[in-house]
Structure formats: C-alpha cells, structure tokens
Tab-separated table of N, CA and C (backbone and C1' of nucleotides) in Angstrom:
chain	number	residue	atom	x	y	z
A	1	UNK	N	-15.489	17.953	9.397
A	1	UNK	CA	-14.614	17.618	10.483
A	1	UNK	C	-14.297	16.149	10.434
A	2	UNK	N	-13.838	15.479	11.179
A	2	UNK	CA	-13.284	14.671	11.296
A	2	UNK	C	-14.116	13.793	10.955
A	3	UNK	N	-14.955	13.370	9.361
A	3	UNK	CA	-15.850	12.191	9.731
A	3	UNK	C	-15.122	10.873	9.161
A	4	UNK	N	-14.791	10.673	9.942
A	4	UNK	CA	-13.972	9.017	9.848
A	4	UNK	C	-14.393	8.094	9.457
A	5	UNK	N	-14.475	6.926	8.744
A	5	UNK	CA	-15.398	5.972	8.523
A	5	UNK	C	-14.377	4.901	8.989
A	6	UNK	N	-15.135	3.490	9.701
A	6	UNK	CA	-14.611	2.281	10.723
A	6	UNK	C	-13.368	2.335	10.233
A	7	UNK	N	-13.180	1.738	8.891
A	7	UNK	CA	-12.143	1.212	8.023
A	7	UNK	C	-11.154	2.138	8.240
A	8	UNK	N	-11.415	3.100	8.425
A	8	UNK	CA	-10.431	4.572	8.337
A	8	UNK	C	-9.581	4.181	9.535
A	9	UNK	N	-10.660	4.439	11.347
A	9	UNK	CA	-10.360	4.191	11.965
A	9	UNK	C	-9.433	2.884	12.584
A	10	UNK	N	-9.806	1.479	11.882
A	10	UNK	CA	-9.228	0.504	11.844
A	10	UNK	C	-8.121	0.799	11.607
A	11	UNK	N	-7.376	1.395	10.356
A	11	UNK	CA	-6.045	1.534	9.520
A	11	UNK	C	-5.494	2.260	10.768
A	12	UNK	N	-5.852	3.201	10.870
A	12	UNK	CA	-5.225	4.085	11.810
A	12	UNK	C	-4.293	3.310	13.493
A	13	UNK	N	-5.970	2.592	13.640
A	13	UNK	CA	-5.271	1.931	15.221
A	13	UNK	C	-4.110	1.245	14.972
A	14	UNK	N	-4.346	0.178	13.681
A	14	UNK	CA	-3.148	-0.837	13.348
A	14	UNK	C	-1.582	0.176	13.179
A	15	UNK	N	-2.132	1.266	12.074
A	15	UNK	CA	-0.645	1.650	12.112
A	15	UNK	C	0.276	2.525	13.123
A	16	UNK	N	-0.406	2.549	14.269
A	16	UNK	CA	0.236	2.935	15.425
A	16	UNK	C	1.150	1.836	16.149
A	17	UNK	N	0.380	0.407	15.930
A	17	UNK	CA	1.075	-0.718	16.445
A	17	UNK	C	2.512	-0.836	15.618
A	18	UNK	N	2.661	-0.254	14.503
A	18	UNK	CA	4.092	-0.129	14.076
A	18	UNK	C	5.237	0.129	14.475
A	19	UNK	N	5.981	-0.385	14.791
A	19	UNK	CA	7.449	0.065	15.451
A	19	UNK	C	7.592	1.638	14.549
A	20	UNK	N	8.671	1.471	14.972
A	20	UNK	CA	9.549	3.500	14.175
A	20	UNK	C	10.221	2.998	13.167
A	21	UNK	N	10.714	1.444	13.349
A	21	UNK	CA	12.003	1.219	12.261
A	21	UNK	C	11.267	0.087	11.163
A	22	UNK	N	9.532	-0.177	10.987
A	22	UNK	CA	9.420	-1.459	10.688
A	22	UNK	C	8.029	-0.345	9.415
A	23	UNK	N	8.245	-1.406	8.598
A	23	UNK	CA	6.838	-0.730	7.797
A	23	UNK	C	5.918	-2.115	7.542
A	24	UNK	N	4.781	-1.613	6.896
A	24	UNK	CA	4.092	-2.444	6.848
A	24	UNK	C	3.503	-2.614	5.432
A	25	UNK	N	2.750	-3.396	4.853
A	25	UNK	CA	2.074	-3.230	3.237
A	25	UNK	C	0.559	-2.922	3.343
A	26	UNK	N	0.006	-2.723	2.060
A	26	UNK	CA	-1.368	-2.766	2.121
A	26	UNK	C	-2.213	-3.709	2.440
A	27	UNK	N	-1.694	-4.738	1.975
A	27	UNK	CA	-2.357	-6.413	1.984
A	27	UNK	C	-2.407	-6.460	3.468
A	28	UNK	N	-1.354	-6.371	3.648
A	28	UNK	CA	-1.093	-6.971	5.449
A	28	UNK	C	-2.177	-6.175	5.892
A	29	UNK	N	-2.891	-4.826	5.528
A	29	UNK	CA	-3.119	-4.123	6.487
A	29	UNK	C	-4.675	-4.556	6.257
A	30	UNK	N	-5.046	-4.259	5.199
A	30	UNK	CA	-6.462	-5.536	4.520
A	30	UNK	C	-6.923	-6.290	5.520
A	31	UNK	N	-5.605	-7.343	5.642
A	31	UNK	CA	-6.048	-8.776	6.023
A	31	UNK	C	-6.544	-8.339	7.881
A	32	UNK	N	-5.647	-7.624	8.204
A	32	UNK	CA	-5.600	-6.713	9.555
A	32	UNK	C	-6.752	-6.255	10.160
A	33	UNK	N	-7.651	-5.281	9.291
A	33	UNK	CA	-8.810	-5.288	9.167
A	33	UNK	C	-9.823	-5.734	8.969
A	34	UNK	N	-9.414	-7.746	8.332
A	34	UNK	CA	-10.703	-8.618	7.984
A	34	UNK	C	-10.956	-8.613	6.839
A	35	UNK	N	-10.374	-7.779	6.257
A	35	UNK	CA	-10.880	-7.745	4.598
A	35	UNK	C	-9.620	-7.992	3.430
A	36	UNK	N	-8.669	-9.356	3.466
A	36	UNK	CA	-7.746	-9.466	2.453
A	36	UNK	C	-7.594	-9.167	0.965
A	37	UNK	N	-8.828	-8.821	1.028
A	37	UNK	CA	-9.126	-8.178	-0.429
A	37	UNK	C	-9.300	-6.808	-0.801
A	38	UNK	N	-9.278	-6.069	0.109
A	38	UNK	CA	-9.621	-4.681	0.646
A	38	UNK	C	-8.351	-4.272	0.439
A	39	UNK	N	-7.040	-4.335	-0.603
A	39	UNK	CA	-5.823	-3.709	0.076
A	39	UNK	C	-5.951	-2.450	-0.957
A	40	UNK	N	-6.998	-2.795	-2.132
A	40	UNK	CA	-6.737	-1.738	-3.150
A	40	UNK	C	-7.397	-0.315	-2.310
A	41	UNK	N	-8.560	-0.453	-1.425
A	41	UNK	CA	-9.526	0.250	-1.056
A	41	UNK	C	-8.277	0.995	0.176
A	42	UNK	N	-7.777	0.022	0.699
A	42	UNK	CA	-6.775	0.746	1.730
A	42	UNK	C	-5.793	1.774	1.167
A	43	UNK	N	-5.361	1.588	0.292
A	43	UNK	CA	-4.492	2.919	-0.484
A	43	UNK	C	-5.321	3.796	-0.801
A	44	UNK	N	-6.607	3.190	-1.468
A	44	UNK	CA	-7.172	4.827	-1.842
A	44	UNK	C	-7.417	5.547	-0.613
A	45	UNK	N	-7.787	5.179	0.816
A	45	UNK	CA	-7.941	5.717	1.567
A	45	UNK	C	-7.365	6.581	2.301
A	46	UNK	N	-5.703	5.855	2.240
A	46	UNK	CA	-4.748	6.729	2.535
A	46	UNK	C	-4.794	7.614	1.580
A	47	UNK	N	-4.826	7.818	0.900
A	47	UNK	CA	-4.601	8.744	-0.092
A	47	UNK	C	-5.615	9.690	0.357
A	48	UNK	N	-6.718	9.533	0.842
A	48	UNK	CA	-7.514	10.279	1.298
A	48	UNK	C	-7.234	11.219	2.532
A	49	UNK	N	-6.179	10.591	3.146
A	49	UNK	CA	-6.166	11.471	4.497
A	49	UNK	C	-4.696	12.632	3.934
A	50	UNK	N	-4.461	13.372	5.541
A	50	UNK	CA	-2.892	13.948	5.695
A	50	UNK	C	-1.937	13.033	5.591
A	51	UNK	N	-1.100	13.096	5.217
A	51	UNK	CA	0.351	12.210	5.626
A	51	UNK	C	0.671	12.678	6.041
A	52	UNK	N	0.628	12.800	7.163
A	52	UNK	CA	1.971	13.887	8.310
A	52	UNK	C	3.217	12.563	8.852
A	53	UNK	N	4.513	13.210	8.754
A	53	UNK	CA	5.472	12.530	8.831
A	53	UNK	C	6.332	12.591	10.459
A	54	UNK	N	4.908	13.299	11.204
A	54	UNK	CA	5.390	13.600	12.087
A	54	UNK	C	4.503	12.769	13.496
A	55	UNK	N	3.560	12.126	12.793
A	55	UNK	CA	3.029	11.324	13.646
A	55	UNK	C	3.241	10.143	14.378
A	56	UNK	N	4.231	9.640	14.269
A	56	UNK	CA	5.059	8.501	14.571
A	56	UNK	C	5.110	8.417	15.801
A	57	UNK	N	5.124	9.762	16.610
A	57	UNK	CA	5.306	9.541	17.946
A	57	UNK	C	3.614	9.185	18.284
A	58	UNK	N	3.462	8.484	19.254
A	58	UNK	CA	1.947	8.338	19.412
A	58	UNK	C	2.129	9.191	20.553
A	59	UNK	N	3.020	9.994	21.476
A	59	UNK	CA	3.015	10.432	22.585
A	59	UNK	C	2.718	12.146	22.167
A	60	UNK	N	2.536	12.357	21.038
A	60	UNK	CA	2.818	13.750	20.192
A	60	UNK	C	0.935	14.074	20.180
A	61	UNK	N	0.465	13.568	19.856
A	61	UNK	CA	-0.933	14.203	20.109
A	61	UNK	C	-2.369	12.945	19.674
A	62	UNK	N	-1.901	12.294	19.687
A	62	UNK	CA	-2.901	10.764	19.535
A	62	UNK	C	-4.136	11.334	18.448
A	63	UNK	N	-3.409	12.004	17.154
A	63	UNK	CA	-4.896	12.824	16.231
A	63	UNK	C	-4.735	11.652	15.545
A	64	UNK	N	-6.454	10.989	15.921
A	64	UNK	CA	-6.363	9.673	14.882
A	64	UNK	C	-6.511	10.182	13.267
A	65	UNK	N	-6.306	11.667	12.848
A	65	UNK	CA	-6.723	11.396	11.745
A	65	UNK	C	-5.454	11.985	10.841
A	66	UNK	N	-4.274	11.606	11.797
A	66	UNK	CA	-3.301	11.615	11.318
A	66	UNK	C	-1.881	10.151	11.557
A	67	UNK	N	-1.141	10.119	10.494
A	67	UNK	CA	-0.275	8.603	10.768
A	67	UNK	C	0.622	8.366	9.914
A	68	UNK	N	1.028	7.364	10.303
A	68	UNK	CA	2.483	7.437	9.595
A	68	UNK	C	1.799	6.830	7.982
A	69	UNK	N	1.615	7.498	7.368
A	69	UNK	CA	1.228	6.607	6.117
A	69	UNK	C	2.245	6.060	4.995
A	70	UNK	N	3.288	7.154	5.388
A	70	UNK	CA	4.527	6.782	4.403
A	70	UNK	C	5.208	5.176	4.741
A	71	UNK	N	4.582	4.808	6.365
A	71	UNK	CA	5.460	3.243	6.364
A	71	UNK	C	4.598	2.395	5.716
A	72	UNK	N	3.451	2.508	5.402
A	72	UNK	CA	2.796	1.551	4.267
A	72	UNK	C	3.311	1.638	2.873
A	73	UNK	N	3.866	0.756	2.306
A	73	UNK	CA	4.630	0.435	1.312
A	73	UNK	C	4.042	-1.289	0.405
A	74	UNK	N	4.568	-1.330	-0.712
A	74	UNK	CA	3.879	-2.593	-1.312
A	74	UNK	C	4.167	-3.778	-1.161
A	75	UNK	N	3.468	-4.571	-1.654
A	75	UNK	CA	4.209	-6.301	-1.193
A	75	UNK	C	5.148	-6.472	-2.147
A	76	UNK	N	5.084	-5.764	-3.311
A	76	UNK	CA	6.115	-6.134	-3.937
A	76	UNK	C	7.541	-5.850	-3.668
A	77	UNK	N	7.786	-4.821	-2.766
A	77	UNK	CA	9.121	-4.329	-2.418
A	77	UNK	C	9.324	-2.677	-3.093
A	78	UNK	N	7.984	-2.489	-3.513
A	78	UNK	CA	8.284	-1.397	-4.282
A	78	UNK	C	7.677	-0.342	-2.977
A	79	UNK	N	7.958	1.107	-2.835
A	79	UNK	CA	7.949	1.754	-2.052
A	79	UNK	C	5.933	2.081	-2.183
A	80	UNK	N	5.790	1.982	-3.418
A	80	UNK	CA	4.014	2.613	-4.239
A	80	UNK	C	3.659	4.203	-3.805
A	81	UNK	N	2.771	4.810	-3.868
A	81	UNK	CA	2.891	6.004	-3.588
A	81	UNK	C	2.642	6.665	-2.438
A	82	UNK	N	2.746	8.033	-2.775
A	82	UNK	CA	2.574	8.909	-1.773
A	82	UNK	C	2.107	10.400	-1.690
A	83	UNK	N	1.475	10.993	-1.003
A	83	UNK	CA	0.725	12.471	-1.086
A	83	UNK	C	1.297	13.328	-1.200
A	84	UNK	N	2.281	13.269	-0.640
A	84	UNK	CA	3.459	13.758	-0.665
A	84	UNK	C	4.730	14.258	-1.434
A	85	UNK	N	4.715	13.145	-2.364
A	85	UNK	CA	5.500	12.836	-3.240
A	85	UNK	C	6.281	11.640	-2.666
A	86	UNK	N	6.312	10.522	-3.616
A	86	UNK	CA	7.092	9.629	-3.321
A	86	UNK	C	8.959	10.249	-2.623
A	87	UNK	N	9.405	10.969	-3.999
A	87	UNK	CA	10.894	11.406	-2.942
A	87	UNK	C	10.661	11.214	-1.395
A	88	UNK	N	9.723	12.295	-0.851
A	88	UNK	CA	10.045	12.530	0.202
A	88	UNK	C	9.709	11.323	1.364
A	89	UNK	N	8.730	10.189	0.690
A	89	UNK	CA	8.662	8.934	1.230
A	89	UNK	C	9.873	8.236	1.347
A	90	UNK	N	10.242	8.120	0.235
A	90	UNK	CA	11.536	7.591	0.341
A	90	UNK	C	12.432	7.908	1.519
A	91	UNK	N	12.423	9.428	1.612
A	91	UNK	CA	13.698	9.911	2.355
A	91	UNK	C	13.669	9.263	3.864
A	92	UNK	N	11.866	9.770	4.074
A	92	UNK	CA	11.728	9.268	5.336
A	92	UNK	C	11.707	7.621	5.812
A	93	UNK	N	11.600	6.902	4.764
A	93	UNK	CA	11.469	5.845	4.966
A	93	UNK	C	13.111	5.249	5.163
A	94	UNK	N	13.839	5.675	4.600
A	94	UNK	CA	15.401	5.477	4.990
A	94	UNK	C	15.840	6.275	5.696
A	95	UNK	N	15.042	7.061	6.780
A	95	UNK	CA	15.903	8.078	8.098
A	95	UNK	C	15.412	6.907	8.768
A	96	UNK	N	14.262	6.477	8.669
A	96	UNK	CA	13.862	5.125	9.566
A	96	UNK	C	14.208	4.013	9.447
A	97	UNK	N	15.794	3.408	8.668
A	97	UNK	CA	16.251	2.711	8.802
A	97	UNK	C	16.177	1.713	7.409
A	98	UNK	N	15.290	1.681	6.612
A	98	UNK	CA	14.766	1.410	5.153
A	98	UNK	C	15.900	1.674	4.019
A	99	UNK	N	16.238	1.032	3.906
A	99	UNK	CA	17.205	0.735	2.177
A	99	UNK	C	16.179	0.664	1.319
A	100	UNK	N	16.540	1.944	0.312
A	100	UNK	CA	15.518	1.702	-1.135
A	100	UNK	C	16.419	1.997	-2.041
A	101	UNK	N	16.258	0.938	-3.009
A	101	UNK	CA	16.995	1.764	-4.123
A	101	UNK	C	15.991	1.476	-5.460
A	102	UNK	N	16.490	2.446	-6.397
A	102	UNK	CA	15.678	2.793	-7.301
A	102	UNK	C	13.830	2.430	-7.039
A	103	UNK	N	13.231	2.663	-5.809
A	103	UNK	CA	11.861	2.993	-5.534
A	103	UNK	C	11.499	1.277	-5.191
A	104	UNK	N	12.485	0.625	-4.900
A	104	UNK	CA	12.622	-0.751	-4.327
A	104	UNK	C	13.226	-0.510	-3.162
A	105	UNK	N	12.893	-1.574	-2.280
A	105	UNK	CA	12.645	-1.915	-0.888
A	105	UNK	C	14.054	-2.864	-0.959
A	106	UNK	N	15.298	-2.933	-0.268
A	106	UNK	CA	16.486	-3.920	-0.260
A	106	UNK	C	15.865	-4.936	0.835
A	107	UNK	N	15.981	-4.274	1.940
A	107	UNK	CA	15.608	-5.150	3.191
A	107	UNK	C	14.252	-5.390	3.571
A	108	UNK	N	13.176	-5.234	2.478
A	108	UNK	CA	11.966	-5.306	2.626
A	108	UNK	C	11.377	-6.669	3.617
A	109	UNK	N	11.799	-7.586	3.656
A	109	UNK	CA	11.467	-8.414	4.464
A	109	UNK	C	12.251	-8.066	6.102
A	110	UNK	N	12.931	-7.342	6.118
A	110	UNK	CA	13.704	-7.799	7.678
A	110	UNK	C	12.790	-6.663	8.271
A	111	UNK	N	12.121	-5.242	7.722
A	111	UNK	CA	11.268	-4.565	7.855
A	111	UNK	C	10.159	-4.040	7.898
A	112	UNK	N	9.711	-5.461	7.454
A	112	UNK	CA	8.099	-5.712	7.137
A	112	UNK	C	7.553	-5.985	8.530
A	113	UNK	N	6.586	-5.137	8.691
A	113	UNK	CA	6.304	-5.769	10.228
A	113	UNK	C	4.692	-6.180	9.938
A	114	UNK	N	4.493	-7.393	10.810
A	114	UNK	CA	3.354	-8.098	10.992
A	114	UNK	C	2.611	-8.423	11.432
A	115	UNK	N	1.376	-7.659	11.765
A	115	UNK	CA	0.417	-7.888	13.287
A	115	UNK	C	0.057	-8.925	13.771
B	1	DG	P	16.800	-17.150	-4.742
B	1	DG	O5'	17.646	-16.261	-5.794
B	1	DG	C5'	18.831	-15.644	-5.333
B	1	DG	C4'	19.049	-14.326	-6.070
B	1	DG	C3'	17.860	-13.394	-5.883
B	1	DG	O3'	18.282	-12.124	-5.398
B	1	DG	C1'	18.194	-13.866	-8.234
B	2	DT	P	17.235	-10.943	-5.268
B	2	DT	O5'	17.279	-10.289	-6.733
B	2	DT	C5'	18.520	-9.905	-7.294
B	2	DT	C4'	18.296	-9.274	-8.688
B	2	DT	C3'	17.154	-8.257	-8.645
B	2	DT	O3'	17.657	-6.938	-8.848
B	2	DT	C1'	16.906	-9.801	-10.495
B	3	DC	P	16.644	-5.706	-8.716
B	3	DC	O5'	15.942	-5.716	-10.165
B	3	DC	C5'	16.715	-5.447	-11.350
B	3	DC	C4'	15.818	-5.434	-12.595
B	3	DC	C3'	14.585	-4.550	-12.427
B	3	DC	O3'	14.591	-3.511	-13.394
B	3	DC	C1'	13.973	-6.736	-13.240
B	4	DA	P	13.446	-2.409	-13.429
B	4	DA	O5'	12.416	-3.106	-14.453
B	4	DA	C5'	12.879	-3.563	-15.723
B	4	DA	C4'	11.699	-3.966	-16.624
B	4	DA	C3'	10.504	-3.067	-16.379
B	4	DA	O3'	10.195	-2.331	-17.563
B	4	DA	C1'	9.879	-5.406	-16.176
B	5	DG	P	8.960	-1.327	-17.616
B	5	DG	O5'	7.744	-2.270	-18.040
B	5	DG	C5'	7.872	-3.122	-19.167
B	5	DG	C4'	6.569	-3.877	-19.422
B	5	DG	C3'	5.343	-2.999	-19.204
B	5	DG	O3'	4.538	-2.972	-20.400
B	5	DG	C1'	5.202	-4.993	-17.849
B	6	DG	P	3.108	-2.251	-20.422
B	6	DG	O5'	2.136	-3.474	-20.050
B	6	DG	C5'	2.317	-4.737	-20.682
B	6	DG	C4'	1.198	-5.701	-20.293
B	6	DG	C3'	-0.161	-5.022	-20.219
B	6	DG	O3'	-1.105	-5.724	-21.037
B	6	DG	C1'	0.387	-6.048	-18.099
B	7	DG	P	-2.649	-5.305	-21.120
B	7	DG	O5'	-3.283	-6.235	-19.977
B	7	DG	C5'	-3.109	-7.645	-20.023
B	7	DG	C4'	-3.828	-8.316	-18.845
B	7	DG	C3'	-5.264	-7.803	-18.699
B	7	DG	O3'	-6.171	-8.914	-18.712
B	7	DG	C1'	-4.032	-7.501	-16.646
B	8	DC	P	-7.732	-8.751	-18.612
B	8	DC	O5'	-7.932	-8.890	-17.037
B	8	DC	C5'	-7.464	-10.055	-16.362
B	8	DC	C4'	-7.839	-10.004	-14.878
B	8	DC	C3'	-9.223	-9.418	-14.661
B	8	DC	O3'	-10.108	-10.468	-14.251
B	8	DC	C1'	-7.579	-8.383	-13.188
B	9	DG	P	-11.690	-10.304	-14.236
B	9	DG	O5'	-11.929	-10.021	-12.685
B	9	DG	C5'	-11.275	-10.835	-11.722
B	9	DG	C4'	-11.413	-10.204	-10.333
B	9	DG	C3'	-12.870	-10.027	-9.933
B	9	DG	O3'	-13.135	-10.822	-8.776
B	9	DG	C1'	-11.674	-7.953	-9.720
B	10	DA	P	-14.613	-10.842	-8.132
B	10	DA	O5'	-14.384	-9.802	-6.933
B	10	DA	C5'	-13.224	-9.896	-6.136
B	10	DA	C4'	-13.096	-8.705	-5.184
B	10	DA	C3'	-14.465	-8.279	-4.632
B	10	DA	O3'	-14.548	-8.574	-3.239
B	10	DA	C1'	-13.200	-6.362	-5.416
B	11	DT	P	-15.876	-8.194	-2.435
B	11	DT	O5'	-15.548	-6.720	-1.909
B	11	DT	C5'	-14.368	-6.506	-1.129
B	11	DT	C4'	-14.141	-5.030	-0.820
B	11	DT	C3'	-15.380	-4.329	-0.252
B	11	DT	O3'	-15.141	-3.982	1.110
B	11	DT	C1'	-14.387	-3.024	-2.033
B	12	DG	P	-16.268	-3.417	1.997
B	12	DG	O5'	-16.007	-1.846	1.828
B	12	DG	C5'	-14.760	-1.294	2.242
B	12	DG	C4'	-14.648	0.159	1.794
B	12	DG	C3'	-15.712	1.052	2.436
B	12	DG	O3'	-15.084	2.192	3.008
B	12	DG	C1'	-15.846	1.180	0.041
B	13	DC	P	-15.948	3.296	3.746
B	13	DC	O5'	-16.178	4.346	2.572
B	13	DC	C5'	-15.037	5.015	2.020
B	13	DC	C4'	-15.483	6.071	0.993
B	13	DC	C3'	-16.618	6.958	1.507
B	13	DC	O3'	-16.159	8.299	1.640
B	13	DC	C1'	-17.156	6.009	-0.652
C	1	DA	P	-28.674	-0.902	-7.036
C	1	DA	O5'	-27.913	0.354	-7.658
C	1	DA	C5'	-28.719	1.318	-8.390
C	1	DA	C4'	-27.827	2.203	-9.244
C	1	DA	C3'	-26.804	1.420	-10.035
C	1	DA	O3'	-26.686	1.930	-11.356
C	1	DA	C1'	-25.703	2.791	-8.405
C	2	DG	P	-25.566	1.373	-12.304
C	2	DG	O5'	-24.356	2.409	-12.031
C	2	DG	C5'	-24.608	3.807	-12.043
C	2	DG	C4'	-23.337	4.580	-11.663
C	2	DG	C3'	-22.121	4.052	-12.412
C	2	DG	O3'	-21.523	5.119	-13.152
C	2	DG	C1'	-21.713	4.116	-10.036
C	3	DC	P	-20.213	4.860	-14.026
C	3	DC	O5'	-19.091	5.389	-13.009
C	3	DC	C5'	-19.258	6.628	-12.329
C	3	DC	C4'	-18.068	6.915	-11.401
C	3	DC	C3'	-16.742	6.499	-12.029
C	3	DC	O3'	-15.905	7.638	-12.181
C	3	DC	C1'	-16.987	5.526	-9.838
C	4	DA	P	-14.584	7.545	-13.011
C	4	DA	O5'	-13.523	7.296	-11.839
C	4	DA	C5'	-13.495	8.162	-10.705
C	4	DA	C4'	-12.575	7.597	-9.618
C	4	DA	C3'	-11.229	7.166	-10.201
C	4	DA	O3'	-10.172	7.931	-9.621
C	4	DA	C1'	-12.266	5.371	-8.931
C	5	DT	P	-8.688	7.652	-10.051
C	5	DT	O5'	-8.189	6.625	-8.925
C	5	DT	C5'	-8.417	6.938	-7.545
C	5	DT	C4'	-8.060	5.722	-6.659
C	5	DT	C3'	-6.735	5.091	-7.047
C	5	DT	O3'	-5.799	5.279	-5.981
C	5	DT	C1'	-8.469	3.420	-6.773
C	6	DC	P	-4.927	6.399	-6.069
C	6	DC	O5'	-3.646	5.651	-5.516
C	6	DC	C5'	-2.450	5.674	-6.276
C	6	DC	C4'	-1.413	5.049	-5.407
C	6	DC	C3'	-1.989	3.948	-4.575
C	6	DC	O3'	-1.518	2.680	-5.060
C	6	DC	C1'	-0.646	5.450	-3.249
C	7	DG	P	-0.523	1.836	-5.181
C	7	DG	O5'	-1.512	0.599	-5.021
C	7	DG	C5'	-1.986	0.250	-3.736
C	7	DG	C4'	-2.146	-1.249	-3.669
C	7	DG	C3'	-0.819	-1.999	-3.693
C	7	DG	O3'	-0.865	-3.051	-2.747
C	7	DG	C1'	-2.102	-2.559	-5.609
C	8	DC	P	0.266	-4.132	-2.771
C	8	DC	O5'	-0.441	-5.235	-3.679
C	8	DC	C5'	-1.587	-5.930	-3.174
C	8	DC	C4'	-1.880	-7.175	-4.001
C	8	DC	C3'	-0.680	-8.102	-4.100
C	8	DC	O3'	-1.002	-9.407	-3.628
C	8	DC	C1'	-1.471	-7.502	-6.286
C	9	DC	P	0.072	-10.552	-3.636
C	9	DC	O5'	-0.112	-11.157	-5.098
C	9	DC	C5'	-1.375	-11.699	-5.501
C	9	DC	C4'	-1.303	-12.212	-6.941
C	9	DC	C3'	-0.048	-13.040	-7.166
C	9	DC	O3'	-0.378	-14.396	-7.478
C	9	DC	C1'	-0.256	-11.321	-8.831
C	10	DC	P	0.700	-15.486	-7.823
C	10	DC	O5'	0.851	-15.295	-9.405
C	10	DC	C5'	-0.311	-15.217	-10.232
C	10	DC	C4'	0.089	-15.140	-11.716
C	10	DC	C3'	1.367	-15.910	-11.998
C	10	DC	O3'	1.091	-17.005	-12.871
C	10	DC	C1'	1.554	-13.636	-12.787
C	11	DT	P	2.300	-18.055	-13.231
C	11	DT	O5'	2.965	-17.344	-14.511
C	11	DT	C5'	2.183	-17.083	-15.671
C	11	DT	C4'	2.980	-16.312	-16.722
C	11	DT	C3'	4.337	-16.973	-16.999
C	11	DT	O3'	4.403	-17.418	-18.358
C	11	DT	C1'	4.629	-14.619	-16.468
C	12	DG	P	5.619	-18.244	-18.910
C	12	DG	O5'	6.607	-17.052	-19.336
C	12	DG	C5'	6.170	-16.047	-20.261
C	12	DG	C4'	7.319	-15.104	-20.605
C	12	DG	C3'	8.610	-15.880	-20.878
C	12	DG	O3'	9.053	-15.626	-22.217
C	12	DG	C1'	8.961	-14.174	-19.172
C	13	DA	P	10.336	-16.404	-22.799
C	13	DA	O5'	11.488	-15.365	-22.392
C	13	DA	C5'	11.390	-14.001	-22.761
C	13	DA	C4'	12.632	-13.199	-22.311
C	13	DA	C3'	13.896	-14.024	-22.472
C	13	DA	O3'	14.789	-13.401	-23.418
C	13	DA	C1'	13.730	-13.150	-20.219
DNA sequence: GTCAGGGCGATGC
DNA sequence: AGCATCGCCCTGA
C-alpha cells in the first residue's frame, strides 16, 4: 500500500504548489527538498510512482500518491522522460500551454515555475 | 543563438 | 552494501 518514503512525500507536496500552466525541473525540485544534488534520485522516483494526468486538480481527490509528474521536465529544455511515454507528455504538456518542439521546451523559461 | 554528444558522481531504495 | 537511475553540465561546431 501506499508506503511512501519522506522524499516521495516532499516531491509530491511541492508539485501541487505548481500552477496548471507552469512546469517545473528536477534540479529545482532537488534543491526544493534540500538536496541539490538529489535531482538524479528525483526522476528515478518519479518513475517509480503512477503518472496520472489527471491529478492536477488538487480539488479531485488529494491521493498523495498521485501528481502531475509529466510537468517535471529538464533544465535543459528538453521535455526527459516519461511512464507514459514521452508522446503523450508532450501532448499534455502543450494542452497546458507548453511549446515543444522536437522534445525541446520553446518557452521553457516563461514556464518554469519556481518555489 | 542553436544543436549535439559524452562523461560524471551522488543519493536513496 | 550494492544497484540503478524519466539528469546535469560541459565543450565544440
């Protein structure tokens, strides 16, 4: 069942503080948590959970062990992966307002959001 | 300014 | 203790 570990929980609270239209990176989310070095450990983690693309609303059922994971994206501008399949990151990440082209981020800075 | 590829060390599980 | 990692940074053209 749900055994969560802090770090898990940490990622989770932060990426609720996300707007709908803003994404965030791994690093940022690292540093977020106290650990700027931690960003490699933060992807594997996501990778560990659901990606549900439907969690965005926090008013929809507050399951911390679900989140928007697709708005975590790289510092480089590159979209990086997904459980999902990247496509469908993509898609969602430009219904939410996100320009990507070829698995690059256009407006990656005006959408980067920063705790 | 853009794009590409490679190499690296650190952390948590 | 060991393993594996949805990444980061750097350089060059």
């Amino acid at each position: 069942m749900a055994s969560l570990t802090s770090l898990q929980l940490k990622i989770y609270n932060l990426l609720r503080k996300i707007p709908k239209d803003k994404v965030t990176t791994y690093k940022t989310l690292a540093k977020a948590v106290g650990k700027p070095k931690n960003w490699r450990e933060i992807g594997k983690i996501l990778s560990q959970n659901p990606c549900p693309d439907q969690s965005r609303d926090p008013d929809k059922g507050r399951d911390p062990s679900k989140f928007p994971c697709y708005k975590v994206v790289r510092s480089d501008g590159k979209i990086g992966g997904y459980s999902g399949g990247i496509n469908k990151k993509k898609k969602l990440l430009q219904k939410d307002g996100i320009i990507i082209i070829n698995n690059k981020i256009r407006n990656f800075k005006k959408v980067l959001f920063k705790f």
